[in-house]
PDB file of C-alpha atoms in Angstrom:
ATOM      1  CA  UNK Q 730      87.640 274.221-119.196  1.00 52.00           C
ATOM      2  CA  UNK Q 731      84.508 276.177-118.844  1.00 78.00           C
ATOM      3  CA  UNK Q 732      82.021 273.351-119.696  1.00 91.00           C
ATOM      4  CA  UNK Q 733      83.941 270.279-118.196  1.00 93.00           C
ATOM      5  CA  UNK Q 734      82.058 269.999-114.831  1.00 93.00           C
ATOM      6  CA  UNK Q 735      78.671 270.649-116.342  1.00 93.00           C
ATOM      7  CA  UNK Q 736      79.213 268.005-119.164  1.00 92.00           C
ATOM      8  CA  UNK Q 737      80.388 265.461-116.660  1.00 94.00           C
ATOM      9  CA  UNK Q 738      77.177 265.918-114.674  1.00 94.00           C
ATOM     10  CA  UNK Q 739      75.106 265.769-117.859  1.00 90.00           C
ATOM     11  CA  UNK Q 740      76.811 262.699-119.271  1.00 90.00           C
ATOM     12  CA  UNK Q 741      76.402 260.907-116.003  1.00 91.00           C
ATOM     13  CA  UNK Q 742      72.755 261.735-115.918  1.00 88.00           C
ATOM     14  CA  UNK Q 743      72.180 260.054-119.351  1.00 85.00           C
ATOM     15  CA  UNK Q 744      73.551 256.938-117.884  1.00 81.00           C
ATOM     16  CA  UNK Q 745      71.445 257.301-114.715  1.00 83.00           C
ATOM     17  CA  UNK Q 746      74.680 256.293-112.569  1.00 87.00           C
ATOM     18  CA  UNK Q 747      76.181 257.442-109.471  1.00 92.00           C
ATOM     19  CA  UNK Q 748      79.545 259.293-109.384  1.00 93.00           C
ATOM     20  CA  UNK Q 749      81.008 256.072-107.805  1.00 93.00           C
ATOM     21  CA  UNK Q 750      79.722 253.954-110.670  1.00 92.00           C
ATOM     22  CA  UNK Q 751      81.149 256.335-113.205  1.00 93.00           C
ATOM     23  CA  UNK Q 752      84.609 256.625-111.404  1.00 93.00           C
ATOM     24  CA  UNK Q 753      84.829 252.793-111.211  1.00 92.00           C
ATOM     25  CA  UNK Q 754      83.876 252.567-115.025  1.00 89.00           C
ATOM     26  CA  UNK Q 755      86.599 255.185-115.976  1.00 92.00           C
ATOM     27  CA  UNK Q 756      89.161 253.751-113.657  1.00 92.00           C
ATOM     28  CA  UNK Q 757      89.346 256.915-111.448  1.00 93.00           C
ATOM     29  CA  UNK Q 758      89.418 257.619-107.828  1.00 93.00           C
ATOM     30  CA  UNK Q 759      85.780 258.483-106.730  1.00 93.00           C
ATOM     31  CA  UNK Q 760      86.921 261.500-104.711  1.00 94.00           C
ATOM     32  CA  UNK Q 761      88.980 262.820-107.678  1.00 93.00           C
ATOM     33  CA  UNK Q 762      86.080 262.319-110.060  1.00 94.00           C
ATOM     34  CA  UNK Q 763      83.717 264.250-107.756  1.00 94.00           C
ATOM     35  CA  UNK Q 764      86.187 267.217-107.716  1.00 93.00           C
ATOM     36  CA  UNK Q 765      86.001 267.233-111.510  1.00 94.00           C
ATOM     37  CA  UNK Q 766      82.147 267.285-111.356  1.00 93.00           C
ATOM     38  CA  UNK Q 767      82.358 270.039-108.658  1.00 92.00           C
ATOM     39  CA  UNK Q 768      84.876 272.139-110.700  1.00 90.00           C
ATOM     40  CA  UNK Q 769      87.282 272.031-107.813  1.00 90.00           C
ATOM     41  CA  UNK Q 770      90.083 270.236-109.761  1.00 90.00           C
ATOM     42  CA  UNK Q 771      91.151 270.003-113.307  1.00 88.00           C
ATOM     43  CA  UNK Q 772      92.063 266.548-114.668  1.00 92.00           C
ATOM     44  CA  UNK Q 773      95.563 265.949-116.191  1.00 91.00           C
ATOM     45  CA  UNK Q 774      95.912 264.735-119.779  1.00 91.00           C
ATOM     46  CA  UNK Q 775      95.831 261.025-118.737  1.00 92.00           C
ATOM     47  CA  UNK Q 776      92.504 261.384-116.767  1.00 92.00           C
ATOM     48  CA  UNK Q 777      91.076 263.497-119.576  1.00 92.00           C
ATOM     49  CA  UNK Q 778      91.887 260.673-121.958  1.00 91.00           C
ATOM     50  CA  UNK Q 779      89.976 258.241-119.583  1.00 91.00           C
ATOM     51  CA  UNK Q 780      86.945 260.484-119.377  1.00 93.00           C
ATOM     52  CA  UNK Q 781      86.932 260.750-123.163  1.00 89.00           C
ATOM     53  CA  UNK Q 782      87.075 256.988-123.515  1.00 85.00           C
ATOM     54  CA  UNK Q 783      84.510 256.444-120.861  1.00 87.00           C
ATOM     55  CA  UNK Q 784      81.897 258.895-122.325  1.00 85.00           C
ATOM     56  CA  UNK Q 785      82.743 258.304-125.867  1.00 77.00           C
ATOM     57  CA  UNK Q 786      83.148 262.019-126.461  1.00 84.00           C
ATOM     58  CA  UNK Q 787      86.416 263.821-127.716  1.00 86.00           C
ATOM     59  CA  UNK Q 788      88.439 265.934-125.363  1.00 90.00           C
ATOM     60  CA  UNK Q 789      87.614 269.016-127.251  1.00 89.00           C
ATOM     61  CA  UNK Q 790      83.808 268.208-126.789  1.00 87.00           C
ATOM     62  CA  UNK Q 791      84.228 267.704-122.993  1.00 91.00           C
ATOM     63  CA  UNK Q 792      86.147 270.952-122.587  1.00 92.00           C
ATOM     64  CA  UNK Q 793      84.817 273.414-124.992  1.00 90.00           C
ATOM     65  CA  UNK Q 794      81.296 272.343-126.012  1.00 88.00           C
ATOM     66  CA  UNK Q 795      78.060 272.607-124.162  1.00 90.00           C
ATOM     67  CA  UNK Q 796      76.969 269.059-124.744  1.00 88.00           C
ATOM     68  CA  UNK Q 797      73.635 269.489-123.200  1.00 86.00           C
ATOM     69  CA  UNK Q 798      72.679 272.214-125.640  1.00 85.00           C
ATOM     70  CA  UNK Q 799      74.386 270.407-128.596  1.00 82.00           C
ATOM     71  CA  UNK Q 800      72.539 267.207-127.905  1.00 80.00           C
ATOM     72  CA  UNK Q 801      69.216 269.036-128.285  1.00 78.00           C
ATOM     73  CA  UNK Q 802      69.635 269.539-131.838  1.00 73.00           C
ATOM     74  CA  UNK Q 803      67.090 267.325-133.578  1.00 65.00           C
ATOM     75  CA  UNK Q 804      68.658 265.409-136.566  1.00 67.00           C
ATOM     76  CA  UNK Q 805      67.137 266.119-140.071  1.00 63.00           C
ATOM     77  CA  UNK Q 806      65.837 262.577-140.458  1.00 62.00           C
ATOM     78  CA  UNK Q 807      63.665 262.630-137.370  1.00 71.00           C
ATOM     79  CA  UNK Q 808      60.572 262.989-139.508  1.00 69.00           C
ATOM     80  CA  UNK Q 809      62.160 261.307-142.564  1.00 63.00           C
ATOM     81  CA  UNK Q 810      61.827 264.477-144.606  1.00 60.00           C
ATOM     82  CA  UNK Q 811      65.511 264.514-145.645  1.00 57.00           C
ATOM     83  CA  UNK Q 812      65.805 260.996-147.162  1.00 55.00           C
ATOM     84  CA  UNK Q 813      69.291 259.719-147.626  1.00 61.00           C
ATOM     85  CA  UNK Q 814      70.016 256.901-150.229  1.00 65.00           C
ATOM     86  CA  UNK Q 815      70.056 253.619-148.329  1.00 76.00           C
ATOM     87  CA  UNK Q 816      72.480 251.305-149.922  1.00 80.00           C
ATOM     88  CA  UNK Q 817      70.792 247.978-150.927  1.00 74.00           C
ATOM     89  CA  UNK Q 818      71.599 244.882-153.078  1.00 78.00           C
ATOM     90  CA  UNK Q 819      69.175 243.538-155.690  1.00 72.00           C
ATOM     91  CA  UNK Q 820      69.127 240.342-157.487  1.00 68.00           C
ATOM     92  CA  UNK Q 821      69.945 239.637-161.172  1.00 63.00           C
ATOM     93  CA  UNK Q 822      66.685 240.890-162.373  1.00 65.00           C
ATOM     94  CA  UNK Q 823      67.123 244.269-160.539  1.00 58.00           C
ATOM     95  CA  UNK Q 824      63.668 243.898-159.377  1.00 67.00           C
ATOM     96  CA  UNK Q 825      63.890 242.078-156.044  1.00 74.00           C
ATOM     97  CA  UNK Q 826      65.902 243.459-153.124  1.00 85.00           C
ATOM     98  CA  UNK Q 827      68.201 240.987-151.148  1.00 88.00           C
ATOM     99  CA  UNK Q 828      68.358 241.042-147.399  1.00 92.00           C
ATOM    100  CA  UNK Q 829      71.882 241.895-146.090  1.00 93.00           C
ATOM    101  CA  UNK Q 830      73.183 240.150-143.068  1.00 95.00           C
ATOM    102  CA  UNK Q 831      75.387 241.861-140.488  1.00 95.00           C
ATOM    103  CA  UNK Q 832      77.022 239.370-138.314  1.00 95.00           C
ATOM    104  CA  UNK Q 833      78.655 240.317-134.974  1.00 93.00           C
ATOM    105  CA  UNK Q 834      82.179 240.369-136.427  1.00 93.00           C
ATOM    106  CA  UNK Q 835      80.927 242.916-138.930  1.00 92.00           C
ATOM    107  CA  UNK Q 836      79.095 245.161-136.483  1.00 90.00           C
ATOM    108  CA  UNK Q 837      82.073 247.506-135.882  1.00 86.00           C
ATOM    109  CA  UNK Q 838      82.598 247.972-139.542  1.00 90.00           C
ATOM    110  CA  UNK Q 839      78.877 248.522-140.165  1.00 91.00           C
ATOM    111  CA  UNK Q 840      79.059 251.561-137.816  1.00 87.00           C
ATOM    112  CA  UNK Q 841      81.487 253.104-140.186  1.00 84.00           C
ATOM    113  CA  UNK Q 842      80.432 251.741-143.440  1.00 84.00           C
ATOM    114  CA  UNK Q 843      76.588 251.686-143.269  1.00 82.00           C
ATOM    115  CA  UNK Q 844      76.283 254.386-145.961  1.00 82.00           C
ATOM    116  CA  UNK Q 845      79.004 252.758-148.160  1.00 86.00           C
ATOM    117  CA  UNK Q 846      77.469 250.845-151.125  1.00 86.00           C
ATOM    118  CA  UNK Q 847      80.615 248.864-151.507  1.00 89.00           C
ATOM    119  CA  UNK Q 848      80.518 247.741-147.732  1.00 90.00           C
ATOM    120  CA  UNK Q 849      76.959 246.714-147.928  1.00 90.00           C
ATOM    121  CA  UNK Q 850      77.415 244.794-151.256  1.00 89.00           C
ATOM    122  CA  UNK Q 851      80.310 242.771-149.493  1.00 92.00           C
ATOM    123  CA  UNK Q 852      77.845 241.591-146.635  1.00 93.00           C
ATOM    124  CA  UNK Q 853      76.285 238.150-146.874  1.00 92.00           C
ATOM    125  CA  UNK Q 854      73.004 238.324-148.784  1.00 90.00           C
ATOM    126  CA  UNK Q 855      69.894 236.244-149.177  1.00 89.00           C
ATOM    127  CA  UNK Q 856      66.084 236.272-149.693  1.00 88.00           C
ATOM    128  CA  UNK Q 857      63.375 235.690-147.097  1.00 87.00           C
ATOM    129  CA  UNK Q 858      60.328 234.240-148.714  1.00 86.00           C
ATOM    130  CA  UNK Q 859      57.974 234.936-145.757  1.00 90.00           C
ATOM    131  CA  UNK Q 860      54.551 236.379-146.196  1.00 90.00           C
ATOM    132  CA  UNK Q 861      54.899 238.633-143.235  1.00 92.00           C
ATOM    133  CA  UNK Q 862      57.632 240.646-145.083  1.00 90.00           C
ATOM    134  CA  UNK Q 863      56.651 243.156-147.766  1.00 87.00           C
ATOM    135  CA  UNK Q 864      58.394 243.169-151.087  1.00 81.00           C
ATOM    136  CA  UNK Q 865      58.142 246.940-150.777  1.00 82.00           C
ATOM    137  CA  UNK Q 866      60.193 247.328-147.543  1.00 88.00           C
ATOM    138  CA  UNK Q 867      63.950 247.317-146.935  1.00 91.00           C
ATOM    139  CA  UNK Q 868      65.052 244.530-144.374  1.00 94.00           C
ATOM    140  CA  UNK Q 869      68.451 243.750-142.848  1.00 95.00           C
ATOM    141  CA  UNK Q 870      69.412 241.072-140.395  1.00 96.00           C
ATOM    142  CA  UNK Q 871      71.533 241.869-137.408  1.00 97.00           C
ATOM    143  CA  UNK Q 872      73.265 239.377-135.095  1.00 97.00           C
ATOM    144  CA  UNK Q 873      73.121 240.516-131.489  1.00 96.00           C
ATOM    145  CA  UNK Q 874      75.546 240.138-128.428  1.00 94.00           C
ATOM    146  CA  UNK Q 875      74.750 240.087-124.843  1.00 93.00           C
ATOM    147  CA  UNK Q 876      71.933 239.079-122.498  1.00 94.00           C
ATOM    148  CA  UNK Q 877      70.142 242.403-122.277  1.00 95.00           C
ATOM    149  CA  UNK Q 878      67.297 241.266-124.194  1.00 96.00           C
ATOM    150  CA  UNK Q 879      66.601 237.691-122.844  1.00 94.00           C
ATOM    151  CA  UNK Q 880      64.941 235.384-123.651  1.00 94.00           C
ATOM    152  CA  UNK Q 881      66.279 236.313-127.031  1.00 95.00           C
ATOM    153  CA  UNK Q 882      69.790 235.144-126.575  1.00 94.00           C
ATOM    154  CA  UNK Q 883      73.143 236.398-127.659  1.00 95.00           C
ATOM    155  CA  UNK Q 884      74.083 235.250-131.128  1.00 95.00           C
ATOM    156  CA  UNK Q 885      70.420 235.489-132.373  1.00 97.00           C
ATOM    157  CA  UNK Q 886      69.725 237.084-135.641  1.00 97.00           C
ATOM    158  CA  UNK Q 887      67.247 239.813-135.749  1.00 97.00           C
ATOM    159  CA  UNK Q 888      65.155 240.343-138.918  1.00 97.00           C
ATOM    160  CA  UNK Q 889      64.546 244.106-139.033  1.00 96.00           C
ATOM    161  CA  UNK Q 890      62.804 246.626-141.144  1.00 95.00           C
ATOM    162  CA  UNK Q 891      64.357 250.147-141.998  1.00 93.00           C
ATOM    163  CA  UNK Q 892      62.555 253.034-140.207  1.00 92.00           C
ATOM    164  CA  UNK Q 893      62.843 256.249-142.211  1.00 89.00           C
ATOM    165  CA  UNK Q 894      60.565 258.440-139.915  1.00 89.00           C
ATOM    166  CA  UNK Q 895      61.567 258.069-136.364  1.00 89.00           C
ATOM    167  CA  UNK Q 896      58.297 259.699-135.173  1.00 86.00           C
ATOM    168  CA  UNK Q 897      56.522 256.406-136.168  1.00 87.00           C
ATOM    169  CA  UNK Q 898      58.554 254.291-133.742  1.00 89.00           C
ATOM    170  CA  UNK Q 899      56.390 251.461-132.354  1.00 86.00           C
ATOM    171  CA  UNK Q 900      57.037 251.298-128.582  1.00 82.00           C
ATOM    172  CA  UNK Q 901      55.794 247.680-128.379  1.00 83.00           C
ATOM    173  CA  UNK Q 902      58.425 246.362-130.690  1.00 90.00           C
ATOM    174  CA  UNK Q 903      62.156 246.014-130.042  1.00 96.00           C
ATOM    175  CA  UNK Q 904      64.486 247.840-132.405  1.00 97.00           C
ATOM    176  CA  UNK Q 905      68.047 247.772-133.725  1.00 97.00           C
ATOM    177  CA  UNK Q 906      69.771 251.010-133.180  1.00 96.00           C
ATOM    178  CA  UNK Q 907      73.009 251.988-135.090  1.00 94.00           C
ATOM    179  CA  UNK Q 908      74.839 254.459-132.863  1.00 91.00           C
ATOM    180  CA  UNK Q 909      77.955 256.460-133.295  1.00 83.00           C
ATOM    181  CA  UNK Q 910      79.636 255.254-130.139  1.00 78.00           C
ATOM    182  CA  UNK Q 911      78.024 252.019-129.030  1.00 83.00           C
ATOM    183  CA  UNK Q 912      77.736 250.165-132.422  1.00 89.00           C
ATOM    184  CA  UNK Q 913      74.776 247.985-133.029  1.00 94.00           C
ATOM    185  CA  UNK Q 914      72.401 248.046-130.081  1.00 95.00           C
ATOM    186  CA  UNK Q 915      69.200 245.973-129.565  1.00 97.00           C
ATOM    187  CA  UNK Q 916      66.443 247.551-127.314  1.00 97.00           C
ATOM    188  CA  UNK Q 917      63.017 248.689-126.817  1.00 96.00           C
ATOM    189  CA  UNK Q 918      63.001 252.477-127.439  1.00 94.00           C
ATOM    190  CA  UNK Q 919      60.949 255.499-127.504  1.00 91.00           C
ATOM    191  CA  UNK Q 920      61.495 259.322-127.901  1.00 89.00           C
ATOM    192  CA  UNK Q 921      60.817 261.168-124.720  1.00 86.00           C
ATOM    193  CA  UNK Q 922      59.613 264.835-124.347  1.00 81.00           C
ATOM    194  CA  UNK Q 923      63.264 266.033-124.219  1.00 79.00           C
ATOM    195  CA  UNK Q 924      63.807 264.583-127.801  1.00 81.00           C
ATOM    196  CA  UNK Q 925      66.067 261.957-126.198  1.00 86.00           C
ATOM    197  CA  UNK Q 926      65.939 258.237-127.037  1.00 91.00           C
ATOM    198  CA  UNK Q 927      65.333 256.002-124.195  1.00 92.00           C
ATOM    199  CA  UNK Q 928      66.464 252.505-124.470  1.00 93.00           C
ATOM    200  CA  UNK Q 929      65.049 249.733-122.337  1.00 94.00           C
ATOM    201  CA  UNK Q 930      66.082 246.002-121.972  1.00 95.00           C
ATOM    202  CA  UNK Q 931      63.802 243.192-121.472  1.00 96.00           C
ATOM    203  CA  UNK Q 932      66.262 241.815-119.002  1.00 96.00           C
ATOM    204  CA  UNK Q 933      65.663 244.019-116.000  1.00 92.00           C
ATOM    205  CA  UNK Q 934      69.114 243.430-114.695  1.00 92.00           C
ATOM    206  CA  UNK Q 935      70.096 246.130-117.201  1.00 92.00           C
ATOM    207  CA  UNK Q 936      69.150 249.794-116.519  1.00 88.00           C
ATOM    208  CA  UNK Q 937      67.196 251.959-119.016  1.00 90.00           C
ATOM    209  CA  UNK Q 938      69.326 254.725-120.329  1.00 90.00           C
ATOM    210  CA  UNK Q 939      68.954 257.704-122.635  1.00 89.00           C
ATOM    211  CA  UNK Q 940      70.726 258.710-125.747  1.00 89.00           C
ATOM    212  CA  UNK Q 941      70.949 261.984-127.692  1.00 88.00           C
ATOM    213  CA  UNK Q 942      69.169 261.606-131.214  1.00 88.00           C
ATOM    214  CA  UNK Q 943      72.117 263.028-132.767  1.00 84.00           C
ATOM    215  CA  UNK Q 944      74.192 259.945-131.746  1.00 86.00           C
ATOM    216  CA  UNK Q 945      71.792 257.750-133.711  1.00 90.00           C
ATOM    217  CA  UNK Q 946      72.569 256.924-137.430  1.00 89.00           C
ATOM    218  CA  UNK Q 947      69.882 254.226-138.347  1.00 92.00           C
ATOM    219  CA  UNK Q 948      66.790 252.678-136.503  1.00 94.00           C
ATOM    220  CA  UNK Q 949      65.456 249.289-137.717  1.00 96.00           C
ATOM    221  CA  UNK Q 950      62.297 247.694-136.211  1.00 96.00           C
ATOM    222  CA  UNK Q 951      62.682 244.053-135.277  1.00 97.00           C
ATOM    223  CA  UNK Q 952      60.085 241.912-137.190  1.00 95.00           C
ATOM    224  CA  UNK Q 953      61.404 238.551-135.971  1.00 95.00           C
ATOM    225  CA  UNK Q 954      64.357 236.577-135.141  1.00 95.00           C
ATOM    226  CA  UNK Q 955      66.345 233.363-135.828  1.00 95.00           C
ATOM    227  CA  UNK Q 956      68.155 231.414-133.202  1.00 95.00           C
ATOM    228  CA  UNK Q 957      70.102 228.206-133.186  1.00 93.00           C
ATOM    229  CA  UNK Q 958      70.073 227.644-129.355  1.00 87.00           C
ATOM    230  CA  UNK Q 959      67.181 225.881-127.667  1.00 82.00           C
ATOM    231  CA  UNK Q 960      65.996 226.170-124.087  1.00 76.00           C
TER     232      UNK Q 960
END
């Protein structure tokens, strides 16, 4: 149990929330939660499970791993030096690359199957004949949920370009981020001095928060969007 209290304080700091907010989110009594952070009490199995689900970290990680130090590990693909094979779909000529569509209902599956060629091949696919999009880049379209990026509405489709080198992120552009725990996320982002990803919403009712880079699997820069709702 050596790391539990430090891990709880660290994970709460990433979300920039108060102990009361975290306790409510985890369905715990706030005074009980404070005791866990202060190291004055040890949670029973049921509450450990709640903390694990709340922070999207395993019980073993919460108890026996220094998460603050572990999260400092910079992923190999930060600079794009270790290029993995990105599954794509091409047309009959095998010269032109199709654009794969990830609708909301496929978002959870994409988190698990983003590197699976068969999964990508089963997604809807099409071509986008826009002059603004290069024939030499890889694009994917993600449907988004929620109101955090208003005026872009929930249900809109974000046309996105794959970013291999994360050091080239354009702060002015929103991005699609594929995360281990939160699935498909649409935010404005940049990497801070602590090698953490800061995620900011255009809708200021949503707080900016940070995410360790080792929790990120893919980053796609938004190039445009399609919406079927009019103001």
